[in-house]
Short mmCIF file of C-alpha atoms and ligand atoms in Angstrom, two decimals:
data_model
loop_
_atom_site.label_atom_id
_atom_site.label_comp_id
_atom_site.label_asym_id
_atom_site.label_seq_id
_atom_site.Cartn_x
_atom_site.Cartn_y
_atom_site.Cartn_z
CA MET A 1 25.98 25.35 108.39
CA THR A 2 24.74 27.16 111.52
CA LEU A 3 27.30 28.06 114.13
CA ASN A 4 25.92 27.80 117.67
CA THR A 5 27.66 30.70 119.42
CA HIS A 6 25.64 30.31 122.64
CA PRO A 7 25.58 26.62 123.45
CA ALA A 8 23.20 25.80 126.32
CA LEU A 9 23.41 23.24 129.09
CA PRO A 10 21.77 19.92 128.25
CA ALA A 11 18.86 18.94 130.50
CA PHE A 12 19.74 17.16 133.77
CA GLU A 13 18.08 16.31 137.05
CA TYR A 14 19.39 18.08 140.17
CA ILE A 15 19.79 15.74 143.15
CA ARG A 16 20.39 17.14 146.63
CA PRO A 17 21.03 14.30 149.07
CA ALA A 18 20.72 14.93 152.81
CA THR A 19 23.65 12.76 153.88
CA LEU A 20 26.91 11.40 152.52
CA ALA A 21 25.53 7.86 152.72
CA GLU A 22 22.55 8.87 150.59
CA ALA A 23 24.82 10.62 148.07
CA SER A 24 27.21 7.64 147.80
CA ASN A 25 24.30 5.28 147.45
CA PHE A 26 22.72 7.28 144.64
CA LEU A 27 26.03 7.62 142.80
CA SER A 28 26.79 3.92 143.06
CA LEU A 29 23.32 3.02 141.80
CA HIS A 30 23.81 5.28 138.73
CA PRO A 31 27.52 4.85 137.89
CA ASP A 32 27.19 5.90 134.24
CA THR A 33 24.55 8.60 134.50
CA ALA A 34 25.17 10.45 137.77
CA ARG A 35 27.98 12.82 138.63
CA PRO A 36 28.88 14.62 141.88
CA PHE A 37 29.59 18.33 141.75
CA LEU A 38 30.80 21.11 144.06
CA GLY A 39 31.37 24.54 142.49
CA GLY A 40 30.41 23.24 139.06
CA THR A 41 33.08 25.36 137.33
CA ASP A 42 34.42 22.32 135.49
CA VAL A 43 31.23 20.25 135.30
CA PHE A 44 28.98 22.91 133.78
CA VAL A 45 31.57 24.02 131.23
CA ARG A 46 32.14 20.43 130.11
CA MET A 47 28.39 19.83 129.89
CA ARG A 48 27.85 23.03 127.91
CA ASP A 49 30.64 22.04 125.53
CA GLY A 50 29.20 18.55 125.04
CA PHE A 51 32.03 16.58 126.70
CA MET A 52 29.78 15.30 129.47
CA THR A 53 26.04 14.56 129.53
CA PRO A 54 25.10 13.27 132.98
CA GLU A 55 21.43 12.57 133.58
CA PHE A 56 21.77 13.40 137.29
CA LEU A 57 23.97 16.00 138.95
CA VAL A 58 24.45 15.21 142.61
CA ASP A 59 25.13 18.29 144.74
CA VAL A 60 27.67 17.27 147.40
CA LYS A 61 28.29 20.81 148.75
CA ASN A 62 26.29 20.74 151.97
CA LEU A 63 27.07 17.32 153.38
CA ASP A 64 28.43 16.43 156.81
CA GLY A 65 31.57 18.44 157.52
CA THR A 66 32.43 19.29 153.90
CA ASN A 67 32.26 23.04 154.67
CA GLU A 68 34.83 22.96 157.45
CA LEU A 69 38.32 24.43 157.23
CA ARG A 70 40.26 23.31 160.28
CA PHE A 71 43.88 23.69 161.41
CA ASP A 72 45.25 21.59 164.24
CA PRO A 73 48.80 22.37 165.48
CA GLU A 74 49.52 18.64 165.66
CA ALA A 75 47.47 17.11 162.85
CA GLY A 76 47.70 19.86 160.22
CA LEU A 77 45.09 21.27 157.87
CA THR A 78 41.79 19.72 156.85
CA ILE A 79 40.02 21.45 153.98
CA GLY A 80 36.41 20.36 153.56
CA ALA A 81 35.69 19.48 149.94
CA ALA A 82 33.11 22.27 149.60
CA VAL A 83 35.38 25.06 150.90
CA ASN A 84 35.99 27.45 148.01
CA MET A 85 39.43 28.69 146.99
CA ASN A 86 38.89 32.28 148.22
CA ARG A 87 38.12 30.97 151.69
CA VAL A 88 41.27 28.86 151.66
CA ALA A 89 43.45 31.74 150.43
CA ALA A 90 41.97 34.13 153.04
CA SER A 91 42.39 31.75 155.97
CA PRO A 92 44.96 33.08 158.49
CA ASP A 93 46.01 29.49 159.26
CA VAL A 94 46.69 28.82 155.57
CA GLN A 95 48.54 32.12 155.18
CA VAL A 96 50.77 31.40 158.17
CA HIS A 97 51.40 27.68 157.77
CA TYR A 98 50.74 26.92 154.06
CA PRO A 99 51.33 30.21 152.15
CA LEU A 100 52.23 28.17 149.05
CA LEU A 101 48.66 26.83 148.97
CA ALA A 102 47.20 30.35 149.29
CA GLU A 103 49.47 31.48 146.43
CA ALA A 104 48.35 28.56 144.25
CA CYS A 105 44.66 29.29 144.96
CA ARG A 106 45.11 32.94 144.03
CA SER A 107 46.63 31.92 140.68
CA VAL A 108 43.35 30.30 139.60
CA ALA A 109 41.26 32.35 137.16
CA SER A 110 39.48 35.29 138.83
CA TYR A 111 38.17 36.17 142.29
CA GLN A 112 34.63 35.57 141.03
CA LEU A 113 35.43 32.07 139.80
CA ARG A 114 37.22 31.24 143.05
CA THR A 115 34.07 31.96 145.05
CA ARG A 116 32.73 28.77 143.43
CA ALA A 117 35.80 26.70 142.56
CA THR A 118 37.11 24.26 145.16
CA ILE A 119 40.43 22.50 145.64
CA ALA A 120 38.58 19.18 145.85
CA GLY A 121 36.99 19.87 142.44
CA ASN A 122 40.37 20.87 141.03
CA ILE A 123 41.81 17.56 142.26
CA CYS A 124 38.87 15.35 141.19
CA ASN A 125 38.79 16.93 137.75
CA ALA A 126 42.31 15.47 137.45
CA SER A 127 43.52 17.89 134.82
CA PRO A 128 47.33 17.88 134.68
CA ALA A 129 46.96 21.71 134.61
CA GLY A 130 45.16 21.98 137.98
CA ASP A 131 46.91 24.86 139.75
CA THR A 132 46.26 23.86 143.36
CA ILE A 133 47.28 20.22 142.98
CA GLY A 134 51.05 20.80 143.09
CA ALA A 135 50.89 22.54 146.48
CA CYS A 136 48.81 19.67 147.89
CA LEU A 137 51.33 17.17 146.49
CA VAL A 138 54.47 18.83 147.86
CA PHE A 139 52.87 19.11 151.31
CA GLY A 140 52.18 15.34 151.17
CA GLY A 141 48.38 15.69 151.01
CA ALA A 142 45.81 12.93 151.29
CA LEU A 143 42.12 12.70 150.45
CA HIS A 144 39.28 11.70 152.74
CA ILE A 145 36.85 9.70 150.67
CA HIS A 146 33.37 8.45 151.51
CA GLY A 147 32.47 5.44 149.41
CA ALA A 148 29.73 2.86 149.21
CA ALA A 149 31.85 0.61 151.48
CA GLY A 150 32.59 3.35 154.07
CA SER A 151 35.31 5.96 154.54
CA ARG A 152 38.97 5.75 153.66
CA GLU A 153 42.02 7.97 153.27
CA GLU A 154 44.08 7.93 150.08
CA PRO A 155 47.41 9.64 149.43
CA LEU A 156 47.29 12.19 146.64
CA SER A 157 50.58 10.84 145.27
CA THR A 158 48.85 7.73 143.87
CA PHE A 159 45.43 9.27 143.11
CA PHE A 160 45.99 10.42 139.51
CA GLN A 161 45.85 7.78 136.77
CA GLY A 162 45.78 9.91 133.61
CA PRO A 163 44.09 13.05 132.27
CA GLY A 164 40.66 13.10 133.96
CA LYS A 165 41.31 9.66 135.50
CA THR A 166 41.65 8.93 139.20
CA THR A 167 41.35 6.00 141.57
CA LEU A 168 37.78 7.11 142.50
CA ARG A 169 35.17 4.38 142.12
CA PRO A 170 31.42 4.74 141.55
CA GLY A 171 29.84 6.05 144.74
CA ASP A 172 33.06 7.68 145.99
CA ILE A 173 32.83 11.24 147.24
CA VAL A 174 35.87 13.21 148.30
CA THR A 175 34.91 14.86 151.58
CA ALA A 176 38.16 16.63 152.50
CA ILE A 177 41.80 17.18 151.68
CA HIS A 178 44.25 16.74 154.51
CA LEU A 179 47.70 18.34 154.60
CA PRO A 180 50.03 17.24 157.40
CA LEU A 181 51.87 19.86 159.44
CA PRO A 182 54.36 21.57 157.16
CA PRO A 183 58.06 21.00 157.86
CA LYS A 184 59.44 23.60 160.28
CA ASP A 185 60.50 26.89 158.61
CA CYS A 186 59.79 25.59 155.12
CA ALA A 187 59.67 27.94 152.12
CA GLY A 188 57.37 27.60 149.12
CA LYS A 189 56.80 29.17 145.74
CA TYR A 190 54.26 28.65 142.95
CA MET A 191 55.21 29.82 139.48
CA LYS A 192 52.54 29.76 136.81
CA LEU A 193 53.03 30.51 133.17
CA GLY A 194 49.77 31.23 131.34
CA ARG A 195 48.93 33.01 128.10
CA ASN A 196 47.88 36.03 130.14
CA GLN A 197 48.20 37.25 133.73
CA LEU A 198 44.49 37.13 134.53
CA SER A 199 42.54 34.01 133.85
CA ASP A 200 44.15 31.21 131.93
CA LEU A 201 45.05 27.61 132.55
CA SER A 202 48.74 27.04 133.04
CA ILE A 203 51.07 26.30 130.14
CA VAL A 204 53.46 25.23 132.88
CA GLY A 205 53.09 25.35 136.67
CA VAL A 206 55.91 24.76 139.14
CA SER A 207 55.29 24.28 142.88
CA ALA A 208 58.45 24.23 145.00
CA LEU A 209 58.84 23.54 148.71
CA ALA A 210 62.17 23.49 150.56
CA TYR A 211 63.21 22.90 154.15
CA LYS A 212 66.17 21.91 156.29
CA ASP A 213 66.42 18.15 156.68
CA SER A 214 69.32 16.63 158.59
CA THR A 215 68.59 13.19 157.09
CA CYS A 216 69.78 14.43 153.65
CA SER A 217 73.49 14.66 152.94
CA SER A 218 72.99 18.17 151.51
CA GLY A 219 71.11 19.15 154.68
CA TYR A 220 68.10 20.31 152.65
CA ARG A 221 65.06 18.78 151.02
CA PHE A 222 63.42 20.29 147.95
CA ARG A 223 60.09 19.03 146.68
CA LEU A 224 58.95 20.00 143.19
CA ALA A 225 55.59 19.37 141.51
CA LEU A 226 54.93 20.21 137.86
CA ALA A 227 51.63 21.08 136.19
CA SER A 228 50.63 20.79 132.52
CA VAL A 229 53.68 18.83 131.43
CA ALA A 230 52.66 15.16 131.77
CA PRO A 231 49.45 13.10 131.66
CA VAL A 232 49.13 13.61 135.44
CA PRO A 233 50.30 16.29 137.89
CA LEU A 234 53.92 15.26 138.30
CA MET A 235 56.18 15.04 141.35
CA ALA A 236 59.73 15.47 140.07
CA THR A 237 61.27 12.96 142.47
CA GLU A 238 64.58 13.08 140.56
CA VAL A 239 64.96 16.70 141.66
CA GLU A 240 64.31 15.84 145.29
CA ALA A 241 66.86 12.99 145.21
CA TYR A 242 69.52 15.06 143.42
CA LEU A 243 69.29 18.04 145.76
CA ALA A 244 69.16 15.80 148.83
CA ASN A 245 72.49 14.27 147.86
CA ASN A 246 74.48 17.18 146.42
CA PRO A 247 75.65 20.41 148.04
CA ILE A 248 73.20 23.20 147.20
CA THR A 249 74.86 25.61 144.78
CA LEU A 250 73.60 27.55 141.79
CA ASP A 251 75.07 24.85 139.52
CA ALA A 252 73.24 22.14 141.48
CA ILE A 253 69.96 24.06 141.08
CA HIS A 254 70.56 24.31 137.33
CA GLU A 255 71.22 20.58 137.14
CA ALA A 256 68.09 19.85 139.22
CA ALA A 257 66.04 22.04 136.85
CA ARG A 258 67.45 20.09 133.90
CA LEU A 259 66.34 16.87 135.62
CA ALA A 260 62.86 18.37 136.06
CA MET A 261 62.78 19.11 132.33
CA GLU A 262 63.84 15.53 131.54
CA ALA A 263 61.15 14.13 133.85
CA CYS A 264 58.26 15.70 131.99
CA SER A 265 56.51 14.50 128.85
CA PRO A 266 54.36 17.40 127.66
CA ILE A 267 52.12 17.59 124.60
CA ASP A 268 51.62 20.28 121.98
CA ASP A 269 48.32 22.09 122.42
CA VAL A 270 46.70 25.48 121.83
CA ARG A 271 48.48 26.91 124.84
CA GLY A 272 52.03 25.89 123.95
CA SER A 273 54.24 23.37 122.21
CA ALA A 274 55.86 20.45 124.01
CA ARG A 275 59.29 21.93 123.29
CA TYR A 276 58.33 25.32 124.75
CA ARG A 277 56.85 23.64 127.84
CA LYS A 278 60.07 21.69 128.46
CA GLN A 279 62.19 24.84 128.21
CA MET A 280 59.82 26.67 130.53
CA VAL A 281 59.91 23.84 133.07
CA ARG A 282 63.68 24.27 133.25
CA ASN A 283 63.53 28.08 133.45
CA LEU A 284 60.71 28.25 136.01
CA SER A 285 62.26 25.46 138.07
CA ILE A 286 65.53 27.41 138.29
CA LYS A 287 63.58 30.47 139.44
CA ALA A 288 61.36 28.63 141.92
CA LEU A 289 64.19 26.55 143.42
CA THR A 290 66.45 29.61 143.71
CA GLU A 291 63.69 31.61 145.36
CA VAL A 292 62.89 28.99 147.99
CA TRP A 293 66.61 28.45 148.60
CA LYS A 294 67.05 32.20 149.21
CA LYS A 295 64.00 32.26 151.48
CA LEU A 296 65.61 29.55 153.61
CA GLY A 297 68.53 31.95 154.08
C1 LIG B 301 36.74 30.52 133.29
C2 LIG B 301 37.46 29.40 133.99
C3 LIG B 301 38.78 29.57 134.33
C4 LIG B 301 39.47 28.54 134.97
N1 LIG B 301 40.77 28.76 135.31
C5 LIG B 301 41.45 27.81 135.98
C6 LIG B 301 42.80 28.04 136.39
O1 LIG B 301 43.38 29.10 136.18
N2 LIG B 301 43.43 27.02 137.02
C7 LIG B 301 42.82 25.82 137.31
O2 LIG B 301 43.45 24.95 137.90
N3 LIG B 301 41.55 25.58 136.95
C8 LIG B 301 40.84 26.54 136.29
N4 LIG B 301 39.55 26.31 135.91
C9 LIG B 301 38.95 25.00 136.19
C10 LIG B 301 38.10 24.91 137.48
O3 LIG B 301 37.65 26.16 137.93
C11 LIG B 301 38.84 24.19 138.61
O4 LIG B 301 39.25 22.91 138.22
C12 LIG B 301 38.01 24.11 139.91
O5 LIG B 301 38.90 23.95 140.98
C13 LIG B 301 36.98 22.99 139.95
O6 LIG B 301 36.30 23.02 141.20
P1 LIG B 301 34.72 22.90 141.30
O7 LIG B 301 34.37 22.89 142.74
O8 LIG B 301 34.05 23.92 140.46
O9 LIG B 301 34.53 21.45 140.66
P2 LIG B 301 33.27 20.82 139.91
O10 LIG B 301 33.12 21.42 138.56
O11 LIG B 301 32.08 20.81 140.78
O12 LIG B 301 33.79 19.30 139.77
C14 LIG B 301 34.99 19.00 139.07
C15 LIG B 301 35.13 17.48 138.90
O13 LIG B 301 35.24 16.83 140.14
C16 LIG B 301 34.18 15.88 140.33
N5 LIG B 301 33.78 16.08 141.73
C17 LIG B 301 33.31 17.22 142.27
N6 LIG B 301 33.13 17.07 143.58
C18 LIG B 301 33.51 15.81 143.88
C19 LIG B 301 33.58 15.08 145.10
N7 LIG B 301 33.25 15.63 146.28
N8 LIG B 301 34.03 13.82 145.06
C20 LIG B 301 34.40 13.25 143.88
N9 LIG B 301 34.36 13.89 142.69
C21 LIG B 301 33.93 15.17 142.70
C22 LIG B 301 33.09 16.28 139.36
O14 LIG B 301 32.26 15.21 139.00
C23 LIG B 301 33.94 16.81 138.21
O15 LIG B 301 34.43 15.75 137.44
C24 LIG B 301 38.83 27.32 135.26
C25 LIG B 301 37.48 27.14 134.91
C26 LIG B 301 36.79 28.17 134.28
C27 LIG B 301 35.35 27.98 133.94
#
């Protein structure tokens, strides 16, 4: 038996459409054989490893507006699909208004990889381990999508259908991610547990956001998203409800973290067992919730 230690990319045709309409049209005409790509950091690895063999790769990096990163003090942040993670993390607007997103971007692999990798690609890849997805979820993000039938906006909360599965249809191209204005004086924290500190997918990822909210009986709202512990990136809504309705104490945070652990349904894999993941969800949730609580003062 020969072991192929240097697998190569299978042959494919590179398509560079001039407009979004052209790209959508091509993708909808070749639903089983064409694939859009941005940084290619997921696509090329999956092709090299034989999990994906598209005949056509459609480059959607340079299409109308997909390179823009825009902050509007009323509308919030719009991140063009082709904007790479280093650009997001270095943006003064992101650092001031969405530091949790910058933190999540910086947790992904290495600086070199992040010059290619995009948040849109991270989202469309729909891995439950995607590090930037939790921040987009807790900020209440939505996707701008250009499809064969025109443009639409879709909330991220209903976008994920399973590992690698989303609501995208043939011809759909995500053009931007939109995050509304963050709640006033909110505090965020991303905690990632990987096998090493440098460049690994998360065994568990916890994104926490907290802010004062007079509509909750506790006076505070905590939003928690969990990575790598369910078939989809998970919003732990039980945590939000519990902490909205109970006075915030250390005991309440411990109970909320236990609820987060109960909400997840992880698998055993090479990076960690299901049991370990559950324990780590509880431990990291305690840390993340305590940290954002302290930041709120
Ligand atoms: C060495 C290495 C380390 C990594 N480490 C991490 C890590 O620590 N954390 C992490 O979360 N990820 C990690 N990844 C995974 C990867 O880098 C990220 O998921 C990245 O964000 C993908 O972005 P991209 O632009 O490269 O996507 P691409 O590879 O271009 O595309 C990803 C998927 O999205 C689809 N797609 C792309 N663009 C669009 C579009 N506009 N509309 C609709 N569908 C689209 C593609 O068809 C594909 O299925 C790592 C990858 C490598 C190779």
